[in-house]
CSV table of N, CA, C and O in Angstrom, one decimal:
chain,number,residue,atom,x,y,z
T,9,MET,N,34.6,138.1,48.8
T,9,MET,CA,33.3,137.3,48.7
T,9,MET,C,33.4,136.2,49.7
T,9,MET,O,34.4,135.5,49.8
T,10,PRO,N,32.3,135.9,50.4
T,10,PRO,CA,32.3,134.9,51.5
T,10,PRO,C,32.3,133.5,50.8
T,10,PRO,O,31.8,133.3,49.7
T,11,VAL,N,32.9,132.6,51.6
T,11,VAL,CA,32.9,131.2,51.2
T,11,VAL,C,31.5,130.6,51.2
T,11,VAL,O,30.7,130.9,52.1
T,12,LEU,N,31.2,129.7,50.3
T,12,LEU,CA,29.9,129.0,50.3
T,12,LEU,C,30.1,127.7,51.0
T,12,LEU,O,30.9,126.9,50.6
T,13,THR,N,29.3,127.5,52.0
T,13,THR,CA,29.3,126.2,52.8
T,13,THR,C,28.1,125.4,52.4
T,13,THR,O,27.0,126.0,52.3
T,14,VAL,N,28.3,124.1,52.2
T,14,VAL,CA,27.2,123.2,51.8
T,14,VAL,C,27.2,122.1,52.9
T,14,VAL,O,28.2,121.6,53.3
T,15,VAL,N,26.0,121.9,53.4
T,15,VAL,CA,25.8,120.8,54.3
T,15,VAL,C,24.7,119.9,53.6
T,15,VAL,O,23.6,120.4,53.4
T,16,ALA,N,25.0,118.7,53.3
T,16,ALA,CA,24.1,117.8,52.6
T,16,ALA,C,23.9,116.6,53.4
T,16,ALA,O,24.9,115.9,53.8
T,17,LYS,N,22.7,116.2,53.5
T,17,LYS,CA,22.3,115.0,54.3
T,17,LYS,C,21.6,114.0,53.3
T,17,LYS,O,20.7,114.4,52.6
T,18,LEU,N,22.2,112.8,53.2
T,18,LEU,CA,21.6,111.8,52.4
T,18,LEU,C,21.3,110.6,53.3
T,18,LEU,O,22.1,110.2,54.2
T,19,VAL,N,20.1,110.0,53.1
T,19,VAL,CA,19.7,108.9,53.9
T,19,VAL,C,19.5,107.7,53.0
T,19,VAL,O,18.6,107.8,52.0
T,20,ALA,N,20.3,106.7,53.2
T,20,ALA,CA,20.3,105.5,52.3
T,20,ALA,C,19.1,104.6,52.7
T,20,ALA,O,18.8,104.6,53.9
T,21,LYS,N,18.6,103.9,51.8
T,21,LYS,CA,17.6,102.8,52.2
T,21,LYS,C,18.4,101.7,53.0
T,21,LYS,O,19.6,101.5,52.7
T,22,GLN,N,17.8,101.1,53.9
T,22,GLN,CA,18.5,100.2,54.8
T,22,GLN,C,19.2,99.1,54.1
T,22,GLN,O,20.4,98.8,54.5
T,23,GLU,N,18.7,98.6,53.1
T,23,GLU,CA,19.3,97.5,52.4
T,23,GLU,C,20.5,98.0,51.5
T,23,GLU,O,21.2,97.1,50.9
T,24,SER,N,20.6,99.3,51.3
T,24,SER,CA,21.6,99.8,50.4
T,24,SER,C,22.7,100.6,51.1
T,24,SER,O,23.5,101.3,50.4
T,25,ILE,N,22.8,100.6,52.4
T,25,ILE,CA,23.8,101.4,53.1
T,25,ILE,C,25.2,101.2,52.6
T,25,ILE,O,25.9,102.2,52.3
T,26,GLN,N,25.7,100.0,52.5
T,26,GLN,CA,27.1,99.8,52.1
T,26,GLN,C,27.3,100.2,50.6
T,26,GLN,O,28.3,100.8,50.3
T,27,ASP,N,26.3,100.0,49.7
T,27,ASP,CA,26.5,100.5,48.3
T,27,ASP,C,26.6,102.0,48.3
T,27,ASP,O,27.4,102.5,47.5
T,28,VAL,N,25.7,102.7,49.0
T,28,VAL,CA,25.8,104.1,49.0
T,28,VAL,C,27.1,104.6,49.6
T,28,VAL,O,27.7,105.5,49.1
T,29,LYS,N,27.5,104.0,50.7
T,29,LYS,CA,28.8,104.4,51.4
T,29,LYS,C,29.9,104.2,50.4
T,29,LYS,O,30.8,105.2,50.2
T,30,ASP,N,30.0,103.1,49.7
T,30,ASP,CA,31.1,102.9,48.7
T,30,ASP,C,31.1,103.9,47.6
T,30,ASP,O,32.2,104.4,47.2
T,31,ALA,N,29.9,104.2,47.1
T,31,ALA,CA,29.8,105.2,46.0
T,31,ALA,C,30.2,106.6,46.5
T,31,ALA,O,30.9,107.4,45.8
T,32,LEU,N,29.8,107.0,47.7
T,32,LEU,CA,30.1,108.3,48.2
T,32,LEU,C,31.5,108.5,48.5
T,32,LEU,O,32.1,109.6,48.2
T,33,ILE,N,32.2,107.5,49.0
T,33,ILE,CA,33.6,107.5,49.3
T,33,ILE,C,34.4,107.8,48.1
T,33,ILE,O,35.4,108.6,48.1
T,34,LYS,N,34.0,107.2,47.0
T,34,LYS,CA,34.7,107.4,45.7
T,34,LYS,C,34.6,108.8,45.2
T,34,LYS,O,35.4,109.2,44.4
T,35,LEU,N,33.6,109.5,45.6
T,35,LEU,CA,33.4,110.9,45.2
T,35,LEU,C,34.4,111.9,45.9
T,35,LEU,O,34.7,113.0,45.3
T,36,VAL,N,34.9,111.5,47.1
T,36,VAL,CA,35.6,112.5,47.9
T,36,VAL,C,37.0,112.9,47.3
T,36,VAL,O,37.2,114.2,47.1
T,37,GLU,N,37.8,112.0,46.9
T,37,GLU,CA,39.2,112.4,46.5
T,37,GLU,C,39.2,113.3,45.2
T,37,GLU,O,39.8,114.3,45.1
T,38,PRO,N,38.4,112.8,44.1
T,38,PRO,CA,38.4,113.7,42.9
T,38,PRO,C,37.8,115.1,43.2
T,38,PRO,O,38.2,116.0,42.6
T,39,THR,N,36.8,115.1,44.1
T,39,THR,CA,36.2,116.4,44.4
T,39,THR,C,37.2,117.4,45.1
T,39,THR,O,37.3,118.5,44.8
T,40,ARG,N,38.0,116.8,46.0
T,40,ARG,CA,39.0,117.6,46.7
T,40,ARG,C,40.0,118.2,45.7
T,40,ARG,O,40.6,119.2,46.1
T,41,CYS,N,40.2,117.7,44.6
T,41,CYS,CA,41.1,118.2,43.6
T,41,CYS,C,40.5,119.2,42.7
T,41,CYS,O,41.3,119.8,41.8
T,42,GLU,N,39.2,119.5,42.8
T,42,GLU,CA,38.6,120.4,41.9
T,42,GLU,C,39.0,121.9,42.3
T,42,GLU,O,39.2,122.2,43.4
T,43,GLU,N,39.0,122.7,41.2
T,43,GLU,CA,39.2,124.1,41.4
T,43,GLU,C,38.1,124.7,42.3
T,43,GLU,O,36.9,124.5,42.1
T,44,GLY,N,38.5,125.5,43.3
T,44,GLY,CA,37.5,126.1,44.2
T,44,GLY,C,37.0,125.3,45.4
T,44,GLY,O,36.3,125.8,46.2
T,45,CYS,N,37.4,124.0,45.4
T,45,CYS,CA,37.1,123.2,46.6
T,45,CYS,C,38.0,123.5,47.7
T,45,CYS,O,39.2,123.2,47.6
T,46,ILE,N,37.5,124.0,48.8
T,46,ILE,CA,38.4,124.4,50.0
T,46,ILE,C,38.4,123.2,50.9
T,46,ILE,O,39.4,122.8,51.5
T,47,GLU,N,37.2,122.6,51.1
T,47,GLU,CA,37.0,121.5,52.1
T,47,GLU,C,35.9,120.6,51.6
T,47,GLU,O,34.8,121.1,51.2
T,48,TYR,N,36.1,119.3,51.7
T,48,TYR,CA,35.0,118.4,51.2
T,48,TYR,C,35.1,117.1,52.1
T,48,TYR,O,36.0,116.3,52.0
T,49,MET,N,34.2,117.0,53.1
T,49,MET,CA,34.3,116.0,54.1
T,49,MET,C,33.0,115.2,54.1
T,49,MET,O,31.9,115.7,54.0
T,50,LEU,N,33.1,113.9,54.2
T,50,LEU,CA,32.0,113.0,54.2
T,50,LEU,C,32.0,112.3,55.6
T,50,LEU,O,33.0,111.8,56.1
T,51,HIS,N,30.8,112.3,56.2
T,51,HIS,CA,30.6,111.7,57.5
T,51,HIS,C,29.5,110.7,57.5
T,51,HIS,O,28.5,110.8,56.7
T,52,GLN,N,29.5,109.7,58.4
T,52,GLN,CA,28.4,108.7,58.5
T,52,GLN,C,28.0,108.7,60.0
T,52,GLN,O,28.8,108.7,60.9
T,53,ASP,N,26.7,108.8,60.2
T,53,ASP,CA,26.2,108.9,61.5
T,53,ASP,C,26.5,107.6,62.3
T,53,ASP,O,26.2,106.5,61.8
T,54,THR,N,27.0,107.7,63.5
T,54,THR,CA,27.3,106.6,64.3
T,54,THR,C,26.1,105.9,64.9
T,54,THR,O,26.1,104.7,65.1
T,55,ALA,N,25.0,106.6,65.2
T,55,ALA,CA,23.8,106.0,65.7
T,55,ALA,C,22.9,105.4,64.6
T,55,ALA,O,22.2,104.5,64.8
T,56,ASN,N,23.0,106.0,63.4
T,56,ASN,CA,22.1,105.6,62.3
T,56,ASN,C,23.0,105.5,61.1
T,56,ASN,O,23.2,106.6,60.4
T,57,PRO,N,23.6,104.4,60.7
T,57,PRO,CA,24.6,104.3,59.6
T,57,PRO,C,24.0,104.6,58.2
T,57,PRO,O,24.7,104.7,57.3
T,58,ALA,N,22.7,104.7,58.2
T,58,ALA,CA,22.0,105.0,56.9
T,58,ALA,C,22.2,106.5,56.5
T,58,ALA,O,21.9,106.9,55.4
T,59,VAL,N,22.6,107.3,57.5
T,59,VAL,CA,22.7,108.8,57.3
T,59,VAL,C,24.1,109.2,57.0
T,59,VAL,O,25.0,108.9,57.8
T,60,PHE,N,24.3,109.9,55.9
T,60,PHE,CA,25.6,110.4,55.5
T,60,PHE,C,25.5,112.0,55.4
T,60,PHE,O,24.5,112.5,54.9
T,61,ILE,N,26.5,112.6,55.9
T,61,ILE,CA,26.5,114.1,55.8
T,61,ILE,C,27.8,114.5,55.1
T,61,ILE,O,28.9,114.1,55.4
T,62,PHE,N,27.6,115.4,54.1
T,62,PHE,CA,28.7,116.1,53.5
T,62,PHE,C,28.8,117.5,54.1
T,62,PHE,O,27.8,118.2,54.2
T,63,TYR,N,30.0,117.9,54.4
T,63,TYR,CA,30.3,119.2,54.9
T,63,TYR,C,31.3,119.7,53.9
T,63,TYR,O,32.4,119.2,53.7
T,64,GLU,N,31.0,120.8,53.1
T,64,GLU,CA,31.8,121.3,52.0
T,64,GLU,C,32.0,122.8,52.1
T,64,GLU,O,31.0,123.5,52.6
T,65,ASN,N,33.1,123.3,51.7
T,65,ASN,CA,33.4,124.7,51.6
T,65,ASN,C,33.9,124.9,50.2
T,65,ASN,O,34.9,124.3,49.7
T,66,TRP,N,33.3,125.9,49.5
T,66,TRP,CA,33.7,126.2,48.1
T,66,TRP,C,34.0,127.7,48.0
T,66,TRP,O,33.4,128.5,48.7
T,67,ASP,N,34.8,128.1,47.1
T,67,ASP,CA,35.2,129.5,46.8
T,67,ASP,C,33.9,130.3,46.5
T,67,ASP,O,33.8,131.5,46.9
T,68,ASN,N,33.0,129.7,45.7
T,68,ASN,CA,31.8,130.4,45.3
T,68,ASN,C,30.8,129.5,44.7
T,68,ASN,O,31.1,128.3,44.5
T,69,GLU,N,29.6,130.0,44.3
T,69,GLU,CA,28.6,129.1,43.8
T,69,GLU,C,29.0,128.6,42.4
T,69,GLU,O,28.5,127.5,42.0
T,70,GLY,N,29.8,129.3,41.6
T,70,GLY,CA,30.2,128.9,40.3
T,70,GLY,C,31.0,127.6,40.4
T,70,GLY,O,30.9,126.7,39.6
T,71,CYS,N,31.9,127.5,41.4
T,71,CYS,CA,32.7,126.3,41.6
T,71,CYS,C,31.8,125.2,42.0
T,71,CYS,O,32.1,124.0,41.5
T,72,LEU,N,30.8,125.4,42.8
T,72,LEU,CA,29.9,124.3,43.2
T,72,LEU,C,29.1,123.9,42.0
T,72,LEU,O,28.9,122.7,41.8
T,73,ALA,N,28.7,124.8,41.1
T,73,ALA,CA,28.0,124.4,39.9
T,73,ALA,C,28.8,123.6,39.0
T,73,ALA,O,28.4,122.6,38.4
T,74,LYS,N,30.1,123.9,38.8
T,74,LYS,CA,31.0,123.1,38.0
T,74,LYS,C,31.2,121.7,38.6
T,74,LYS,O,31.3,120.7,37.9
T,75,HIS,N,31.3,121.6,39.9
T,75,HIS,CA,31.4,120.3,40.6
T,75,HIS,C,30.2,119.4,40.2
T,75,HIS,O,30.4,118.2,39.9
T,76,LYS,N,29.0,120.0,40.2
T,76,LYS,CA,27.8,119.2,39.8
T,76,LYS,C,27.8,118.7,38.4
T,76,LYS,O,27.0,117.8,38.0
T,77,GLU,N,28.7,119.3,37.6
T,77,GLU,CA,28.8,118.9,36.2
T,77,GLU,C,29.9,117.9,35.9
T,77,GLU,O,30.1,117.4,34.8
T,78,THR,N,30.7,117.6,36.9
T,78,THR,CA,31.8,116.6,36.7
T,78,THR,C,31.3,115.2,36.5
T,78,THR,O,30.2,114.8,37.0
T,79,GLU,N,32.1,114.4,35.8
T,79,GLU,CA,31.8,113.0,35.6
T,79,GLU,C,31.7,112.2,36.9
T,79,GLU,O,30.8,111.4,37.0
T,80,HIS,N,32.6,112.5,37.8
T,80,HIS,CA,32.5,111.7,39.1
T,80,HIS,C,31.3,112.0,39.9
T,80,HIS,O,30.7,111.1,40.5
T,81,TYR,N,30.8,113.3,39.9
T,81,TYR,CA,29.6,113.6,40.6
T,81,TYR,C,28.4,113.0,39.9
T,81,TYR,O,27.6,112.3,40.6
T,82,LYS,N,28.3,113.1,38.6
T,82,LYS,CA,27.1,112.6,37.9
T,82,LYS,C,27.1,111.1,38.0
T,82,LYS,O,26.0,110.5,38.2
T,83,SER,N,28.2,110.4,37.9
T,83,SER,CA,28.2,108.9,37.9
T,83,SER,C,27.9,108.4,39.3
T,83,SER,O,27.1,107.5,39.5
T,84,CYS,N,28.3,109.2,40.3
T,84,CYS,CA,28.0,108.8,41.7
T,84,CYS,C,26.5,108.9,42.0
T,84,CYS,O,25.9,107.9,42.5
T,85,PHE,N,25.9,110.0,41.6
T,85,PHE,CA,24.5,110.2,41.9
T,85,PHE,C,23.6,109.4,40.9
T,85,PHE,O,22.4,109.1,41.3
T,86,ASP,N,24.1,109.1,39.8
T,86,ASP,CA,23.3,108.1,38.9
T,86,ASP,C,23.3,106.8,39.6
T,86,ASP,O,22.3,106.1,39.6
T,87,ALA,N,24.4,106.4,40.2
T,87,ALA,CA,24.5,105.0,40.8
T,87,ALA,C,23.7,104.9,42.1
T,87,ALA,O,23.1,103.9,42.4
T,88,VAL,N,23.6,106.0,42.9
T,88,VAL,CA,22.9,105.9,44.2
T,88,VAL,C,21.5,106.5,44.2
T,88,VAL,O,20.8,106.4,45.2
T,89,GLY,N,21.1,107.1,43.0
T,89,GLY,CA,19.8,107.8,43.0
T,89,GLY,C,18.6,106.9,43.5
T,89,GLY,O,17.8,107.4,44.3
T,90,ASN,N,18.6,105.7,43.1
T,90,ASN,CA,17.4,104.8,43.6
T,90,ASN,C,17.7,104.2,44.9
T,90,ASN,O,16.9,103.5,45.5
T,91,LEU,N,18.9,104.4,45.5
T,91,LEU,CA,19.3,103.8,46.8
T,91,LEU,C,19.1,104.7,47.9
T,91,LEU,O,19.3,104.4,49.1
T,92,ILE,N,18.7,106.0,47.6
T,92,ILE,CA,18.6,107.0,48.6
T,92,ILE,C,17.1,107.2,48.9
T,92,ILE,O,16.3,107.3,48.0
T,93,GLN,N,16.8,107.3,50.2
T,93,GLN,CA,15.3,107.5,50.5
T,93,GLN,C,15.1,109.0,50.8
T,93,GLN,O,13.9,109.4,50.8
T,94,ASP,N,16.1,109.8,51.1
T,94,ASP,CA,15.9,111.2,51.5
T,94,ASP,C,17.2,111.9,51.2
T,94,ASP,O,18.3,111.4,51.4
T,95,LYS,N,17.0,113.2,50.8
T,95,LYS,CA,18.2,114.1,50.5
T,95,LYS,C,17.8,115.5,50.9
T,95,LYS,O,16.7,116.0,50.5
T,96,GLU,N,18.7,116.1,51.6
T,96,GLU,CA,18.5,117.5,52.0
T,96,GLU,C,19.8,118.3,51.8
T,96,GLU,O,20.8,117.8,52.3
T,97,VAL,N,19.7,119.4,51.2
T,97,VAL,CA,21.0,120.2,50.9
T,97,VAL,C,20.7,121.6,51.4
T,97,VAL,O,19.7,122.2,51.0
T,98,HIS,N,21.7,122.1,52.1
T,98,HIS,CA,21.6,123.5,52.6
T,98,HIS,C,22.9,124.3,52.1
T,98,HIS,O,24.0,123.8,52.3
T,99,LEU,N,22.6,125.4,51.4
T,99,LEU,CA,23.7,126.3,51.0
T,99,LEU,C,23.8,127.4,52.0
T,99,LEU,O,22.7,128.1,52.3
T,100,MET,N,24.9,127.7,52.6
T,100,MET,CA,25.0,128.6,53.7
T,100,MET,C,26.2,129.5,53.6
T,100,MET,O,27.2,129.2,52.9
T,101,THR,N,26.1,130.7,54.2
T,101,THR,CA,27.2,131.6,54.3
T,101,THR,C,27.4,131.9,55.8
T,101,THR,O,26.5,132.2,56.5
T,102,MET,N,28.7,131.9,56.2
T,102,MET,CA,29.0,132.2,57.6
T,102,MET,C,28.8,133.6,57.9
T,102,MET,O,29.1,134.5,57.1
T,103,LEU,N,28.2,133.9,59.0
T,103,LEU,CA,27.8,135.2,59.4
T,103,LEU,C,28.9,136.0,60.2
T,103,LEU,O,28.9,137.2,60.2
T,104,ASP,N,29.7,135.3,60.9
T,104,ASP,CA,30.7,135.9,61.8
T,104,ASP,C,32.1,136.0,61.2
T,104,ASP,O,33.1,135.7,61.9
T,105,GLN,N,32.2,136.4,60.0
T,105,GLN,CA,33.5,136.4,59.3
T,105,GLN,C,34.3,137.7,59.7
T,105,GLN,O,33.9,138.8,59.7
């Protein structure tokens, strides 16, 4: 079964960039310890620091679904929900395997 890749883009409100960054960074380490997490990387755009990109690889969609039910995921997005002005998530499968 092919690996599930997730690319998620979050755009923080200008006045909330640091708060969003702090919350997202706290999400990284516990997520990397989850079953089925192959890779979980957080990036911040150098030209526009309000833009954050997650690049993730999961064993399958079930592992990703379990991730979204974890306490660290829920508490992070409860904390930043009103601090984000835009969110875009792409679930992808590599074609040249």
